[in-house]
Amino acid sequence: MSLTLAFELSALRRLADPEGAVRQARQWSEHVGVVTDRPPHVLTKFTRDNHIRNDFEPAVEPAAETLEHLLAHFDTDRFVFVAESTADAPEGWEHRSTSDAADRAGWELAEETPSTPSQSSAHKRDDWP
């Protein structure tokens, strides 16, 4: 059975080893990629910094539109969307929470540390190439 696997960017960020997870997913998926509602340069920076080959072109449209587009262009038996939100995946996609996908695949979740003023988002930007 062929599979297209899409990670929402925030889901991939929750993993301790995003590069390793994508590499492993490529062993049992025909297409693996990352989508987000954030601007394309944010996705490009994350994938570049984490050495992730994204099978999906970063797009300005919302992630849901990108996923709908992928349904029409990839000929696989299953489409699985791994996302932080428990919101339903677009029609045609199976939704998996990050923790469920990590548990099933044996991926470790990143340690969650409380944010301190010195670690605030003002000092750590992910939206700049």
PDB file of C-alpha atoms in Angstrom:
ATOM      1  CA  MET A   1       0.000   0.000   0.000  1.00  0.00           C
ATOM      2  CA  SER A   2       1.498   3.342  -1.031  1.00  0.00           C
ATOM      3  CA  LEU A   3       1.482   6.324   1.323  1.00  0.00           C
ATOM      4  CA  THR A   4       1.850  10.096   1.195  1.00  0.00           C
ATOM      5  CA  LEU A   5       2.826  11.493   4.598  1.00  0.00           C
ATOM      6  CA  ALA A   6       2.520  15.190   5.425  1.00  0.00           C
ATOM      7  CA  PHE A   7       3.813  16.785   8.605  1.00  0.00           C
ATOM      8  CA  GLU A   8       2.488  20.127   9.794  1.00  0.00           C
ATOM      9  CA  LEU A   9       5.530  22.240  10.679  1.00  0.00           C
ATOM     10  CA  SER A  10       4.582  22.559  14.350  1.00  0.00           C
ATOM     11  CA  ALA A  11       4.243  18.762  14.603  1.00  0.00           C
ATOM     12  CA  LEU A  12       7.707  18.200  13.164  1.00  0.00           C
ATOM     13  CA  ARG A  13       9.134  20.777  15.577  1.00  0.00           C
ATOM     14  CA  ARG A  14       7.822  18.689  18.501  1.00  0.00           C
ATOM     15  CA  LEU A  15      10.041  15.774  17.525  1.00  0.00           C
ATOM     16  CA  ALA A  16      13.474  15.376  19.107  1.00  0.00           C
ATOM     17  CA  ASP A  17      14.974  14.402  15.718  1.00  0.00           C
ATOM     18  CA  PRO A  18      12.885  15.799  12.845  1.00  0.00           C
ATOM     19  CA  GLU A  19      15.523  14.854  10.275  1.00  0.00           C
ATOM     20  CA  GLY A  20      15.630  11.258  11.510  1.00  0.00           C
ATOM     21  CA  ALA A  21      11.832  11.000  11.560  1.00  0.00           C
ATOM     22  CA  VAL A  22      11.550  12.171   7.948  1.00  0.00           C
ATOM     23  CA  ARG A  23      14.397   9.881   6.891  1.00  0.00           C
ATOM     24  CA  GLN A  24      12.668   6.909   8.553  1.00  0.00           C
ATOM     25  CA  ALA A  25       9.274   7.862   7.083  1.00  0.00           C
ATOM     26  CA  ARG A  26      10.816   7.776   3.605  1.00  0.00           C
ATOM     27  CA  GLN A  27      11.415   4.051   4.079  1.00  0.00           C
ATOM     28  CA  TRP A  28       7.663   3.353   4.113  1.00  0.00           C
ATOM     29  CA  SER A  29       6.222   6.400   2.341  1.00  0.00           C
ATOM     30  CA  GLU A  30       6.261   7.286  -1.305  1.00  0.00           C
ATOM     31  CA  HIS A  31       6.060  11.045  -0.618  1.00  0.00           C
ATOM     32  CA  VAL A  32       7.029  12.856   2.593  1.00  0.00           C
ATOM     33  CA  GLY A  33       6.782  16.566   3.165  1.00  0.00           C
ATOM     34  CA  VAL A  34       6.021  19.478   5.414  1.00  0.00           C
ATOM     35  CA  VAL A  35       3.199  22.013   5.179  1.00  0.00           C
ATOM     36  CA  THR A  36       2.369  25.122   7.180  1.00  0.00           C
ATOM     37  CA  ASP A  37       0.201  28.205   7.255  1.00  0.00           C
ATOM     38  CA  ARG A  38       3.339  30.227   8.031  1.00  0.00           C
ATOM     39  CA  PRO A  39       5.153  32.109   5.228  1.00  0.00           C
ATOM     40  CA  PRO A  40       7.161  29.888   2.845  1.00  0.00           C
ATOM     41  CA  HIS A  41      10.537  31.235   4.020  1.00  0.00           C
ATOM     42  CA  VAL A  42       9.823  29.942   7.554  1.00  0.00           C
ATOM     43  CA  LEU A  43       9.311  26.429   6.191  1.00  0.00           C
ATOM     44  CA  THR A  44      12.334  26.697   3.911  1.00  0.00           C
ATOM     45  CA  LYS A  45      14.552  27.800   6.806  1.00  0.00           C
ATOM     46  CA  PHE A  46      13.376  24.944   9.038  1.00  0.00           C
ATOM     47  CA  THR A  47      13.857  22.276   6.378  1.00  0.00           C
ATOM     48  CA  ARG A  48      17.264  23.677   5.404  1.00  0.00           C
ATOM     49  CA  ASP A  49      18.455  23.953   9.035  1.00  0.00           C
ATOM     50  CA  ASN A  50      17.291  20.381   9.756  1.00  0.00           C
ATOM     51  CA  HIS A  51      18.542  18.842   6.483  1.00  0.00           C
ATOM     52  CA  ILE A  52      15.043  17.770   5.448  1.00  0.00           C
ATOM     53  CA  ARG A  53      14.158  17.170   1.821  1.00  0.00           C
ATOM     54  CA  ASN A  54      10.581  18.376   1.424  1.00  0.00           C
ATOM     55  CA  ASP A  55       8.653  16.637  -1.360  1.00  0.00           C
ATOM     56  CA  PHE A  56       6.084  19.438  -1.242  1.00  0.00           C
ATOM     57  CA  GLU A  57       6.860  22.884  -2.629  1.00  0.00           C
ATOM     58  CA  PRO A  58       6.537  25.582   0.080  1.00  0.00           C
ATOM     59  CA  ALA A  59       3.435  27.603  -0.774  1.00  0.00           C
ATOM     60  CA  VAL A  60       1.790  30.844   0.247  1.00  0.00           C
ATOM     61  CA  GLU A  61      -1.655  29.244   0.404  1.00  0.00           C
ATOM     62  CA  PRO A  62      -2.861  27.709   3.684  1.00  0.00           C
ATOM     63  CA  ALA A  63      -1.759  24.180   4.534  1.00  0.00           C
ATOM     64  CA  ALA A  64      -5.283  22.839   3.923  1.00  0.00           C
ATOM     65  CA  GLU A  65      -5.183  24.048   0.307  1.00  0.00           C
ATOM     66  CA  THR A  66      -1.744  22.519  -0.183  1.00  0.00           C
ATOM     67  CA  LEU A  67      -3.036  19.188   1.150  1.00  0.00           C
ATOM     68  CA  GLU A  68      -6.039  19.308  -1.200  1.00  0.00           C
ATOM     69  CA  HIS A  69      -3.659  19.977  -4.095  1.00  0.00           C
ATOM     70  CA  LEU A  70      -1.518  16.979  -3.105  1.00  0.00           C
ATOM     71  CA  LEU A  71      -4.559  14.676  -3.178  1.00  0.00           C
ATOM     72  CA  ALA A  72      -5.040  15.542  -6.825  1.00  0.00           C
ATOM     73  CA  HIS A  73      -1.385  15.209  -7.798  1.00  0.00           C
ATOM     74  CA  PHE A  74      -0.075  12.180  -5.926  1.00  0.00           C
ATOM     75  CA  ASP A  75      -1.382   8.742  -6.787  1.00  0.00           C
ATOM     76  CA  THR A  76      -1.044   6.887  -3.492  1.00  0.00           C
ATOM     77  CA  ASP A  77      -3.457   4.636  -1.609  1.00  0.00           C
ATOM     78  CA  ARG A  78      -3.276   6.564   1.688  1.00  0.00           C
ATOM     79  CA  PHE A  79      -2.735  10.149   2.714  1.00  0.00           C
ATOM     80  CA  VAL A  80      -1.742  10.744   6.365  1.00  0.00           C
ATOM     81  CA  PHE A  81      -1.460  14.175   7.972  1.00  0.00           C
ATOM     82  CA  VAL A  82       0.506  14.486  11.233  1.00  0.00           C
ATOM     83  CA  ALA A  83      -0.477  17.672  13.041  1.00  0.00           C
ATOM     84  CA  GLU A  84      -0.445  19.127  16.534  1.00  0.00           C
ATOM     85  CA  SER A  85      -4.013  20.289  16.328  1.00  0.00           C
ATOM     86  CA  THR A  86      -6.788  17.817  16.813  1.00  0.00           C
ATOM     87  CA  ALA A  87      -8.676  19.593  14.055  1.00  0.00           C
ATOM     88  CA  ASP A  88      -9.808  17.280  11.307  1.00  0.00           C
ATOM     89  CA  ALA A  89      -7.534  16.869   8.350  1.00  0.00           C
ATOM     90  CA  PRO A  90      -8.953  17.890   4.985  1.00  0.00           C
ATOM     91  CA  GLU A  91     -11.214  15.312   3.374  1.00  0.00           C
ATOM     92  CA  GLY A  92      -9.189  12.434   1.983  1.00  0.00           C
ATOM     93  CA  TRP A  93      -6.465  12.731   4.644  1.00  0.00           C
ATOM     94  CA  GLU A  94      -6.189  10.618   7.796  1.00  0.00           C
ATOM     95  CA  HIS A  95      -5.246  12.749  10.807  1.00  0.00           C
ATOM     96  CA  ARG A  96      -2.669  11.554  13.340  1.00  0.00           C
ATOM     97  CA  SER A  97      -1.663  13.585  16.355  1.00  0.00           C
ATOM     98  CA  THR A  98       2.057  14.145  16.792  1.00  0.00           C
ATOM     99  CA  SER A  99       2.157  12.043  19.947  1.00  0.00           C
ATOM    100  CA  ASP A 100       0.227   9.178  18.320  1.00  0.00           C
ATOM    101  CA  ALA A 101       2.447   9.208  15.223  1.00  0.00           C
ATOM    102  CA  ALA A 102       5.587   9.371  17.372  1.00  0.00           C
ATOM    103  CA  ASP A 103       4.372   6.477  19.499  1.00  0.00           C
ATOM    104  CA  ARG A 104       3.541   4.308  16.476  1.00  0.00           C
ATOM    105  CA  ALA A 105       6.803   5.092  14.658  1.00  0.00           C
ATOM    106  CA  GLY A 106       9.103   5.071  17.686  1.00  0.00           C
ATOM    107  CA  TRP A 107      10.053   8.754  17.397  1.00  0.00           C
ATOM    108  CA  GLU A 108      11.000  10.679  20.518  1.00  0.00           C
ATOM    109  CA  LEU A 109       9.246  13.906  21.351  1.00  0.00           C
ATOM    110  CA  ALA A 110      11.445  16.888  22.151  1.00  0.00           C
ATOM    111  CA  GLU A 111      11.771  17.870  25.787  1.00  0.00           C
ATOM    112  CA  GLU A 112       9.442  20.720  26.577  1.00  0.00           C
ATOM    113  CA  THR A 113      11.136  23.410  28.616  1.00  0.00           C
ATOM    114  CA  PRO A 114       9.348  26.383  30.119  1.00  0.00           C
ATOM    115  CA  SER A 115      10.043  29.632  28.349  1.00  0.00           C
ATOM    116  CA  THR A 116      11.972  32.218  30.311  1.00  0.00           C
ATOM    117  CA  PRO A 117      12.310  35.897  29.424  1.00  0.00           C
ATOM    118  CA  SER A 118      15.809  35.275  28.024  1.00  0.00           C
ATOM    119  CA  GLN A 119      14.375  32.587  25.715  1.00  0.00           C
ATOM    120  CA  SER A 120      11.426  34.610  24.499  1.00  0.00           C
ATOM    121  CA  SER A 121      10.492  34.665  20.845  1.00  0.00           C
ATOM    122  CA  ALA A 122      11.829  38.221  20.612  1.00  0.00           C
ATOM    123  CA  HIS A 123      15.340  36.767  20.940  1.00  0.00           C
ATOM    124  CA  LYS A 124      14.834  33.614  18.903  1.00  0.00           C
ATOM    125  CA  ARG A 125      13.374  34.193  15.461  1.00  0.00           C
ATOM    126  CA  ASP A 126      12.260  31.401  13.159  1.00  0.00           C
ATOM    127  CA  ASP A 127      10.843  33.716  10.545  1.00  0.00           C
ATOM    128  CA  TRP A 128      14.109  34.976   9.136  1.00  0.00           C
ATOM    129  CA  PRO A 129      16.118  33.047   6.523  1.00  0.00           C
TER     130      PRO A 129
END
